[in-house]
Amino acid sequence: MSNFKFEVTLKQHTPIIHFQSDQSGATLRATELKPKLDRFLLEQVEGIPFKENANGSKSLDYKVKIEADLSPSKEIDAKNPLFFGNMGEGEQKKFKEHSKTFKIEFFSFNSDVLEAIKNNFEAFLANTNFGTRQSKGFGGFYIEGKSFDKSLIPFDVYSFSSTKWQEDIKLFYAFLRQGINLPNRQGTRFYSKPAIFLYAKSKGWTWDKKAIKEHFFIDRLREQQKKYNSDSPVNYGSSEKYILRDLFGLSSEQSWMSYKATVKKETANIDRFKSPITFKFVNGQVYFWANNSVEEILNKEFSIKAKGSPLELKTPKKFSFNEFFKFVKNINLSDVVESKFQRENEYRDLNRMLSNLKVSS
């Protein structure tokens, strides 16, 4: 091989979602890969030579060629557990997967740049997904023949085995953030309290959903409180009230359909905050971790509006996802889910994930 080239063989582990799935050979695109790899190398490799344009944007001097795949794209099932982006009108996104392993070739006359790519490309792939819904595991690639190296992630990594990664990630993430409430004709088929409520309770905090109900929907809350015991999310409360669900990603507008209301949140200087949590699925294992971006949203006051006077509520001064995940690992699901729901598949799946949850520091 030329001294100016570096070639590596990749395997696609999860489908990539994008509009160009019907274009010939469209899958992992150089137009997405190179800017991301540039940023990664500029952050990781001290002194790497770069070019800077008039706007101050930095880039590295190399070219990348990705082996095309001509297999057809696949329609995304309307019932897909993790993707809802095709529900509206307009161009429909599709799944695209390489039908086999494929090669990527990097070319550069700059030996320092090429060496940096050789030494850091696996770490880049470990930390990065591509296309739409990246944080939920879509668009995952890794070097063919290699096991996923958790040591390449600069955060604590958690993992569990899975034969149905999309369904498992949806269920697990719902359990973490908002809880699970699945209706049927008789009322409720399966219900689990959210892990973030359980964590808040262990800290002596009232979570935001209860605080919002107290402020805007007190009559409905009182009706609900009569139906449940003192440990339920609608009954437990304390003087310390915090926004917690938005630490998983800011939802500035929510439709509370059963209340026929829209709840909006506003705060100075934060319009968007994406989830700090990334999921990665490789060789039958779901890996996940949280970066440090949650610090950007801590101790911030939000104005919450639905009807009448707004509610002013803050995020906590301190919050550690690692502490939260370790709390989750120790949850005894039989203490959280009522016995009448423990025959459901969701209970068995959640219990399997929690029982097999591993952590690597």
PDB file of C-alpha atoms in Angstrom, residues 21-271:
ATOM      1  CA  SER A  21     -31.127   6.330   0.841  1.00  0.00           C
ATOM      2  CA  ASP A  22     -32.461   5.939  -2.704  1.00  0.00           C
ATOM      3  CA  GLN A  23     -29.396   7.456  -4.313  1.00  0.00           C
ATOM      4  CA  SER A  24     -26.964   5.001  -5.844  1.00  0.00           C
ATOM      5  CA  GLY A  25     -24.513   3.763  -3.228  1.00  0.00           C
ATOM      6  CA  ALA A  26     -25.881   5.985  -0.468  1.00  0.00           C
ATOM      7  CA  THR A  27     -24.968   4.794   3.015  1.00  0.00           C
ATOM      8  CA  LEU A  28     -22.127   6.222   5.112  1.00  0.00           C
ATOM      9  CA  ARG A  29     -21.276   9.482   3.330  1.00  0.00           C
ATOM     10  CA  ALA A  30     -17.916  11.212   3.136  1.00  0.00           C
ATOM     11  CA  THR A  31     -19.745  14.557   3.476  1.00  0.00           C
ATOM     12  CA  GLU A  32     -20.840  13.522   6.973  1.00  0.00           C
ATOM     13  CA  LEU A  33     -17.831  11.433   7.985  1.00  0.00           C
ATOM     14  CA  LYS A  34     -15.032  13.912   7.173  1.00  0.00           C
ATOM     15  CA  PRO A  35     -16.313  16.955   9.149  1.00  0.00           C
ATOM     16  CA  LYS A  36     -16.981  14.722  12.152  1.00  0.00           C
ATOM     17  CA  LEU A  37     -13.593  13.038  11.912  1.00  0.00           C
ATOM     18  CA  ASP A  38     -11.901  16.422  11.489  1.00  0.00           C
ATOM     19  CA  ARG A  39     -13.493  17.725  14.699  1.00  0.00           C
ATOM     20  CA  PHE A  40     -12.624  14.536  16.570  1.00  0.00           C
ATOM     21  CA  LEU A  41      -8.960  14.642  15.533  1.00  0.00           C
ATOM     22  CA  LEU A  42      -8.629  18.375  16.221  1.00  0.00           C
ATOM     23  CA  GLU A  43      -9.894  17.731  19.753  1.00  0.00           C
ATOM     24  CA  GLN A  44      -7.862  14.568  20.377  1.00  0.00           C
ATOM     25  CA  VAL A  45      -4.522  15.098  18.627  1.00  0.00           C
ATOM     26  CA  GLU A  46      -2.436  17.948  19.969  1.00  0.00           C
ATOM     27  CA  GLY A  47      -0.532  19.873  17.295  1.00  0.00           C
ATOM     28  CA  ILE A  48      -2.166  18.193  14.302  1.00  0.00           C
ATOM     29  CA  PRO A  49      -1.685  20.428  11.214  1.00  0.00           C
ATOM     30  CA  PHE A  50      -4.899  21.993   9.888  1.00  0.00           C
ATOM     31  CA  LYS A  51      -6.222  24.456   7.358  1.00  0.00           C
ATOM     32  CA  GLU A  52      -8.373  27.430   8.371  1.00  0.00           C
ATOM     33  CA  ASN A  53     -10.724  29.307   6.066  1.00  0.00           C
ATOM     34  CA  ALA A  54     -11.748  32.974   6.192  1.00  0.00           C
ATOM     35  CA  ASN A  55     -14.566  32.163   8.631  1.00  0.00           C
ATOM     36  CA  GLY A  56     -12.160  30.504  11.057  1.00  0.00           C
ATOM     37  CA  SER A  57     -13.422  27.003  10.287  1.00  0.00           C
ATOM     38  CA  LYS A  58     -10.701  24.357  10.613  1.00  0.00           C
ATOM     39  CA  SER A  59     -10.260  21.258   8.443  1.00  0.00           C
ATOM     40  CA  LEU A  60      -7.630  18.607   7.842  1.00  0.00           C
ATOM     41  CA  ASP A  61      -5.820  17.922   4.578  1.00  0.00           C
ATOM     42  CA  TYR A  62      -6.899  14.452   3.439  1.00  0.00           C
ATOM     43  CA  LYS A  63      -9.383  12.818   1.115  1.00  0.00           C
ATOM     44  CA  VAL A  64     -11.666   9.922   1.911  1.00  0.00           C
ATOM     45  CA  LYS A  65     -13.209   7.377  -0.440  1.00  0.00           C
ATOM     46  CA  ILE A  66     -15.954   5.040   0.742  1.00  0.00           C
ATOM     47  CA  GLU A  67     -16.809   1.858  -1.137  1.00  0.00           C
ATOM     48  CA  ALA A  68     -20.342   2.188  -2.508  1.00  0.00           C
ATOM     49  CA  ASP A  69     -23.133  -0.265  -1.823  1.00  0.00           C
ATOM     50  CA  LEU A  70     -25.764  -0.736  -4.535  1.00  0.00           C
ATOM     51  CA  SER A  71     -28.236  -2.825  -2.562  1.00  0.00           C
ATOM     52  CA  PRO A  72     -31.715  -1.272  -2.278  1.00  0.00           C
ATOM     53  CA  SER A  73     -32.807   0.759   0.715  1.00  0.00           C
ATOM     54  CA  LYS A  74     -35.608  -0.458   2.979  1.00  0.00           C
ATOM     55  CA  GLU A  75     -38.860   1.181   3.997  1.00  0.00           C
ATOM     56  CA  ILE A  76     -39.030   2.077   7.678  1.00  0.00           C
ATOM     57  CA  ASP A  77     -41.945   0.323   9.352  1.00  0.00           C
ATOM     58  CA  ALA A  78     -44.508   2.801  10.671  1.00  0.00           C
ATOM     59  CA  LYS A  79     -44.389   0.883  13.971  1.00  0.00           C
ATOM     60  CA  ASN A  80     -40.613   1.176  14.346  1.00  0.00           C
ATOM     61  CA  PRO A  81     -40.004   1.629  18.095  1.00  0.00           C
ATOM     62  CA  LEU A  82     -37.300   4.323  17.769  1.00  0.00           C
ATOM     63  CA  PHE A  83     -38.147   6.345  14.648  1.00  0.00           C
ATOM     64  CA  PHE A  84     -41.236   8.483  14.070  1.00  0.00           C
ATOM     65  CA  GLY A  85     -39.856  10.890  11.460  1.00  0.00           C
ATOM     66  CA  ASN A  86     -42.024   9.663   8.590  1.00  0.00           C
ATOM     67  CA  MET A  87     -45.373  10.420  10.206  1.00  0.00           C
ATOM     68  CA  GLY A  88     -45.804  13.752   8.403  1.00  0.00           C
ATOM     69  CA  GLU A  89     -45.898  14.664   4.746  1.00  0.00           C
ATOM     70  CA  GLY A  90     -42.867  15.219   2.548  1.00  0.00           C
ATOM     71  CA  GLU A  91     -39.893  13.114   1.570  1.00  0.00           C
ATOM     72  CA  GLN A  92     -39.751   9.856   3.490  1.00  0.00           C
ATOM     73  CA  LYS A  93     -36.562   8.655   5.114  1.00  0.00           C
ATOM     74  CA  LYS A  94     -35.465   5.039   4.699  1.00  0.00           C
ATOM     75  CA  PHE A  95     -33.059   2.541   6.207  1.00  0.00           C
ATOM     76  CA  LYS A  96     -29.831   1.858   4.372  1.00  0.00           C
ATOM     77  CA  GLU A  97     -27.422  -0.944   5.241  1.00  0.00           C
ATOM     78  CA  HIS A  98     -24.316  -2.237   3.525  1.00  0.00           C
ATOM     79  CA  SER A  99     -25.039  -5.753   2.310  1.00  0.00           C
ATOM     80  CA  LYS A 100     -21.460  -6.725   3.206  1.00  0.00           C
ATOM     81  CA  THR A 101     -18.325  -5.309   4.799  1.00  0.00           C
ATOM     82  CA  PHE A 102     -16.841  -2.373   2.921  1.00  0.00           C
ATOM     83  CA  LYS A 103     -13.603  -0.453   2.639  1.00  0.00           C
ATOM     84  CA  ILE A 104     -12.746   3.152   3.439  1.00  0.00           C
ATOM     85  CA  GLU A 105      -9.590   4.659   1.985  1.00  0.00           C
ATOM     86  CA  PHE A 106      -7.885   7.771   3.355  1.00  0.00           C
ATOM     87  CA  PHE A 107      -5.335   9.618   1.232  1.00  0.00           C
ATOM     88  CA  SER A 108      -3.014  12.430   2.354  1.00  0.00           C
ATOM     89  CA  PHE A 109       0.443  13.713   1.515  1.00  0.00           C
ATOM     90  CA  ASN A 110       0.666  14.914   5.119  1.00  0.00           C
ATOM     91  CA  SER A 111       2.143  12.019   7.109  1.00  0.00           C
ATOM     92  CA  ASP A 112       1.141  13.543  10.462  1.00  0.00           C
ATOM     93  CA  VAL A 113      -2.509  13.691   9.420  1.00  0.00           C
ATOM     94  CA  LEU A 114      -2.482  10.161   8.014  1.00  0.00           C
ATOM     95  CA  GLU A 115      -0.817   8.810  11.167  1.00  0.00           C
ATOM     96  CA  ALA A 116      -3.409  10.548  13.327  1.00  0.00           C
ATOM     97  CA  ILE A 117      -6.203   8.888  11.346  1.00  0.00           C
ATOM     98  CA  LYS A 118      -4.556   5.460  11.683  1.00  0.00           C
ATOM     99  CA  ASN A 119      -4.129   5.859  15.442  1.00  0.00           C
ATOM    100  CA  ASN A 120      -7.551   7.331  16.220  1.00  0.00           C
ATOM    101  CA  PHE A 121     -10.063   5.994  13.693  1.00  0.00           C
ATOM    102  CA  GLU A 122     -11.267   3.133  15.896  1.00  0.00           C
ATOM    103  CA  ALA A 123     -11.831   5.538  18.792  1.00  0.00           C
ATOM    104  CA  PHE A 124     -13.724   7.839  16.429  1.00  0.00           C
ATOM    105  CA  LEU A 125     -16.044   5.003  15.356  1.00  0.00           C
ATOM    106  CA  ALA A 126     -16.559   3.887  18.957  1.00  0.00           C
ATOM    107  CA  ASN A 127     -17.739   7.373  19.947  1.00  0.00           C
ATOM    108  CA  THR A 128     -19.716   8.221  16.809  1.00  0.00           C
ATOM    109  CA  ASN A 129     -22.934   7.221  15.042  1.00  0.00           C
ATOM    110  CA  PHE A 130     -24.196   8.649  11.742  1.00  0.00           C
ATOM    111  CA  GLY A 131     -27.378   9.835  10.042  1.00  0.00           C
ATOM    112  CA  THR A 132     -30.664  10.512  11.825  1.00  0.00           C
ATOM    113  CA  ARG A 133     -31.390   9.342  15.409  1.00  0.00           C
ATOM    114  CA  GLN A 134     -27.694   8.845  16.111  1.00  0.00           C
ATOM    115  CA  SER A 135     -28.050   9.044  19.878  1.00  0.00           C
ATOM    116  CA  LYS A 136     -30.446   6.072  19.847  1.00  0.00           C
ATOM    117  CA  GLY A 137     -27.950   3.809  18.082  1.00  0.00           C
ATOM    118  CA  PHE A 138     -28.751   4.194  14.395  1.00  0.00           C
ATOM    119  CA  GLY A 139     -25.882   4.576  11.918  1.00  0.00           C
ATOM    120  CA  GLY A 140     -23.406   2.473  13.884  1.00  0.00           C
ATOM    121  CA  PHE A 141     -20.203   1.175  12.250  1.00  0.00           C
ATOM    122  CA  TYR A 142     -17.114  -0.531  13.598  1.00  0.00           C
ATOM    123  CA  ILE A 143     -13.893  -2.057  12.304  1.00  0.00           C
ATOM    124  CA  GLU A 144     -14.508  -5.520  10.870  1.00  0.00           C
ATOM    125  CA  GLY A 145     -13.268  -8.344  13.083  1.00  0.00           C
ATOM    126  CA  LYS A 146     -12.777  -6.199  16.187  1.00  0.00           C
ATOM    127  CA  SER A 147     -14.687  -6.351  19.450  1.00  0.00           C
ATOM    128  CA  PHE A 148     -16.022  -3.057  20.731  1.00  0.00           C
ATOM    129  CA  ASP A 149     -13.327  -1.416  22.886  1.00  0.00           C
ATOM    130  CA  LYS A 150     -15.076   0.335  25.793  1.00  0.00           C
ATOM    131  CA  SER A 151     -11.771   1.871  26.918  1.00  0.00           C
ATOM    132  CA  LEU A 152     -11.949   4.198  23.884  1.00  0.00           C
ATOM    133  CA  ILE A 153     -14.978   5.971  25.395  1.00  0.00           C
ATOM    134  CA  PRO A 154     -13.861   8.787  27.763  1.00  0.00           C
ATOM    135  CA  PHE A 155     -16.858   8.177  30.060  1.00  0.00           C
ATOM    136  CA  ASP A 156     -18.157   5.282  32.134  1.00  0.00           C
ATOM    137  CA  VAL A 157     -19.774   2.766  29.768  1.00  0.00           C
ATOM    138  CA  TYR A 158     -22.819   0.655  30.645  1.00  0.00           C
ATOM    139  CA  SER A 159     -23.986  -2.354  28.674  1.00  0.00           C
ATOM    140  CA  PHE A 160     -26.473  -5.211  28.442  1.00  0.00           C
ATOM    141  CA  SER A 161     -26.956  -8.011  25.914  1.00  0.00           C
ATOM    142  CA  SER A 162     -29.796  -7.757  23.413  1.00  0.00           C
ATOM    143  CA  THR A 163     -31.334  -9.672  20.516  1.00  0.00           C
ATOM    144  CA  LYS A 164     -33.795  -6.842  19.743  1.00  0.00           C
ATOM    145  CA  TRP A 165     -31.825  -3.655  20.283  1.00  0.00           C
ATOM    146  CA  GLN A 166     -34.397  -1.153  19.041  1.00  0.00           C
ATOM    147  CA  GLU A 167     -37.208  -2.453  21.249  1.00  0.00           C
ATOM    148  CA  ASP A 168     -34.834  -2.743  24.224  1.00  0.00           C
ATOM    149  CA  ILE A 169     -33.467   0.793  23.875  1.00  0.00           C
ATOM    150  CA  LYS A 170     -36.980   2.250  23.578  1.00  0.00           C
ATOM    151  CA  LEU A 171     -38.182   0.404  26.673  1.00  0.00           C
ATOM    152  CA  PHE A 172     -35.061   1.082  28.725  1.00  0.00           C
ATOM    153  CA  TYR A 173     -34.938   4.807  27.859  1.00  0.00           C
ATOM    154  CA  ALA A 174     -38.640   5.233  28.671  1.00  0.00           C
ATOM    155  CA  PHE A 175     -38.029   3.543  32.025  1.00  0.00           C
ATOM    156  CA  LEU A 176     -35.169   5.958  32.733  1.00  0.00           C
ATOM    157  CA  ARG A 177     -36.888   9.212  31.758  1.00  0.00           C
ATOM    158  CA  GLN A 178     -40.671   9.149  31.938  1.00  0.00           C
ATOM    159  CA  GLY A 179     -41.792   5.723  33.065  1.00  0.00           C
ATOM    160  CA  ILE A 180     -43.970   3.264  31.157  1.00  0.00           C
ATOM    161  CA  ASN A 181     -47.762   3.330  31.000  1.00  0.00           C
ATOM    162  CA  LEU A 182     -49.262   0.988  28.400  1.00  0.00           C
ATOM    163  CA  PRO A 183     -53.078   1.062  28.167  1.00  0.00           C
ATOM    164  CA  ASN A 184     -55.507  -1.616  27.088  1.00  0.00           C
ATOM    165  CA  ARG A 185     -59.303  -1.823  26.944  1.00  0.00           C
ATOM    166  CA  GLN A 186     -59.488  -2.653  30.638  1.00  0.00           C
ATOM    167  CA  GLY A 187     -57.338   0.344  31.614  1.00  0.00           C
ATOM    168  CA  THR A 188     -53.619  -0.319  32.066  1.00  0.00           C
ATOM    169  CA  ARG A 189     -51.760  -3.325  30.659  1.00  0.00           C
ATOM    170  CA  PHE A 190     -48.342  -2.416  32.116  1.00  0.00           C
ATOM    171  CA  TYR A 191     -47.087   0.371  34.348  1.00  0.00           C
ATOM    172  CA  SER A 192     -43.688   1.188  35.812  1.00  0.00           C
ATOM    173  CA  LYS A 193     -42.590   4.221  37.746  1.00  0.00           C
ATOM    174  CA  PRO A 194     -39.760   6.131  36.062  1.00  0.00           C
ATOM    175  CA  ALA A 195     -36.238   5.617  37.347  1.00  0.00           C
ATOM    176  CA  ILE A 196     -35.666   9.378  37.490  1.00  0.00           C
ATOM    177  CA  PHE A 197     -38.638   9.707  39.892  1.00  0.00           C
ATOM    178  CA  LEU A 198     -37.195   6.950  42.084  1.00  0.00           C
ATOM    179  CA  TYR A 199     -33.809   8.659  42.040  1.00  0.00           C
ATOM    180  CA  ALA A 200     -35.376  12.037  42.893  1.00  0.00           C
ATOM    181  CA  LYS A 201     -37.243  10.466  45.770  1.00  0.00           C
ATOM    182  CA  SER A 202     -33.997   8.993  47.110  1.00  0.00           C
ATOM    183  CA  LYS A 203     -32.576  12.547  47.105  1.00  0.00           C
ATOM    184  CA  GLY A 204     -35.647  14.075  48.746  1.00  0.00           C
ATOM    185  CA  TRP A 205     -36.645  15.921  45.557  1.00  0.00           C
ATOM    186  CA  THR A 206     -40.009  16.434  43.857  1.00  0.00           C
ATOM    187  CA  TRP A 207     -39.717  15.795  40.136  1.00  0.00           C
ATOM    188  CA  ASP A 208     -41.027  18.280  37.595  1.00  0.00           C
ATOM    189  CA  LYS A 209     -44.103  16.358  36.419  1.00  0.00           C
ATOM    190  CA  LYS A 210     -45.606  16.449  39.920  1.00  0.00           C
ATOM    191  CA  ALA A 211     -44.671  20.138  40.320  1.00  0.00           C
ATOM    192  CA  ILE A 212     -46.360  20.994  36.994  1.00  0.00           C
ATOM    193  CA  LYS A 213     -49.526  19.142  38.014  1.00  0.00           C
ATOM    194  CA  GLU A 214     -49.582  20.937  41.378  1.00  0.00           C
ATOM    195  CA  HIS A 215     -49.352  24.334  39.696  1.00  0.00           C
ATOM    196  CA  PHE A 216     -51.556  23.958  36.634  1.00  0.00           C
ATOM    197  CA  PHE A 217     -53.763  20.908  37.137  1.00  0.00           C
ATOM    198  CA  ILE A 218     -54.381  20.683  40.879  1.00  0.00           C
ATOM    199  CA  ASP A 219     -57.933  19.309  40.613  1.00  0.00           C
ATOM    200  CA  ARG A 220     -56.853  16.472  38.327  1.00  0.00           C
ATOM    201  CA  LEU A 221     -53.910  15.777  40.614  1.00  0.00           C
ATOM    202  CA  ARG A 222     -56.168  15.464  43.649  1.00  0.00           C
ATOM    203  CA  GLU A 223     -58.349  12.982  41.788  1.00  0.00           C
ATOM    204  CA  GLN A 224     -55.277  10.928  40.900  1.00  0.00           C
ATOM    205  CA  GLN A 225     -53.909  11.038  44.451  1.00  0.00           C
ATOM    206  CA  LYS A 226     -57.018   9.280  45.789  1.00  0.00           C
ATOM    207  CA  LYS A 227     -56.331   6.290  43.532  1.00  0.00           C
ATOM    208  CA  TYR A 228     -52.697   5.618  44.469  1.00  0.00           C
ATOM    209  CA  ASN A 229     -50.614   4.982  47.574  1.00  0.00           C
ATOM    210  CA  SER A 230     -48.211   7.421  49.226  1.00  0.00           C
ATOM    211  CA  ASP A 231     -45.189   6.102  47.270  1.00  0.00           C
ATOM    212  CA  SER A 232     -46.649   6.903  43.851  1.00  0.00           C
ATOM    213  CA  PRO A 233     -45.306   9.762  41.710  1.00  0.00           C
ATOM    214  CA  VAL A 234     -48.551  11.721  42.147  1.00  0.00           C
ATOM    215  CA  ASN A 235     -48.444  11.556  45.953  1.00  0.00           C
ATOM    216  CA  TYR A 236     -44.787  11.814  46.913  1.00  0.00           C
ATOM    217  CA  GLY A 237     -43.518  15.364  47.307  1.00  0.00           C
ATOM    218  CA  SER A 238     -41.000  17.588  49.059  1.00  0.00           C
ATOM    219  CA  SER A 239     -40.099  21.260  49.235  1.00  0.00           C
ATOM    220  CA  GLU A 240     -37.168  20.766  46.819  1.00  0.00           C
ATOM    221  CA  LYS A 241     -38.658  20.742  43.333  1.00  0.00           C
ATOM    222  CA  TYR A 242     -36.552  20.403  40.185  1.00  0.00           C
ATOM    223  CA  ILE A 243     -36.792  19.962  36.452  1.00  0.00           C
ATOM    224  CA  LEU A 244     -35.318  16.507  35.877  1.00  0.00           C
ATOM    225  CA  ARG A 245     -36.747  14.962  32.722  1.00  0.00           C
ATOM    226  CA  ASP A 246     -35.187  17.684  30.568  1.00  0.00           C
ATOM    227  CA  LEU A 247     -31.714  16.694  31.737  1.00  0.00           C
ATOM    228  CA  PHE A 248     -32.184  13.890  29.194  1.00  0.00           C
ATOM    229  CA  GLY A 249     -32.754  16.456  26.426  1.00  0.00           C
ATOM    230  CA  LEU A 250     -34.810  19.643  26.479  1.00  0.00           C
ATOM    231  CA  SER A 251     -38.431  19.319  25.428  1.00  0.00           C
ATOM    232  CA  SER A 252     -39.448  22.969  25.119  1.00  0.00           C
ATOM    233  CA  GLU A 253     -43.042  22.140  24.174  1.00  0.00           C
ATOM    234  CA  GLN A 254     -45.060  19.120  25.274  1.00  0.00           C
ATOM    235  CA  SER A 255     -48.610  18.110  24.494  1.00  0.00           C
ATOM    236  CA  TRP A 256     -50.405  16.890  27.607  1.00  0.00           C
ATOM    237  CA  MET A 257     -53.229  15.347  25.614  1.00  0.00           C
ATOM    238  CA  SER A 258     -55.292  13.910  28.466  1.00  0.00           C
ATOM    239  CA  TYR A 259     -55.216  17.386  30.043  1.00  0.00           C
ATOM    240  CA  LYS A 260     -56.014  19.113  26.729  1.00  0.00           C
ATOM    241  CA  ALA A 261     -53.056  21.413  27.335  1.00  0.00           C
ATOM    242  CA  THR A 262     -49.676  22.335  25.898  1.00  0.00           C
ATOM    243  CA  VAL A 263     -46.841  22.845  28.356  1.00  0.00           C
ATOM    244  CA  LYS A 264     -44.027  25.157  27.235  1.00  0.00           C
ATOM    245  CA  LYS A 265     -40.646  25.800  28.852  1.00  0.00           C
ATOM    246  CA  GLU A 266     -38.399  28.813  28.317  1.00  0.00           C
ATOM    247  CA  THR A 267     -35.059  29.868  29.751  1.00  0.00           C
ATOM    248  CA  ALA A 268     -32.465  32.465  28.862  1.00  0.00           C
ATOM    249  CA  ASN A 269     -29.715  31.440  26.428  1.00  0.00           C
ATOM    250  CA  ILE A 270     -30.847  27.818  25.975  1.00  0.00           C
ATOM    251  CA  ASP A 271     -32.984  27.073  22.937  1.00  0.00           C
TER     252      ASP A 271
END
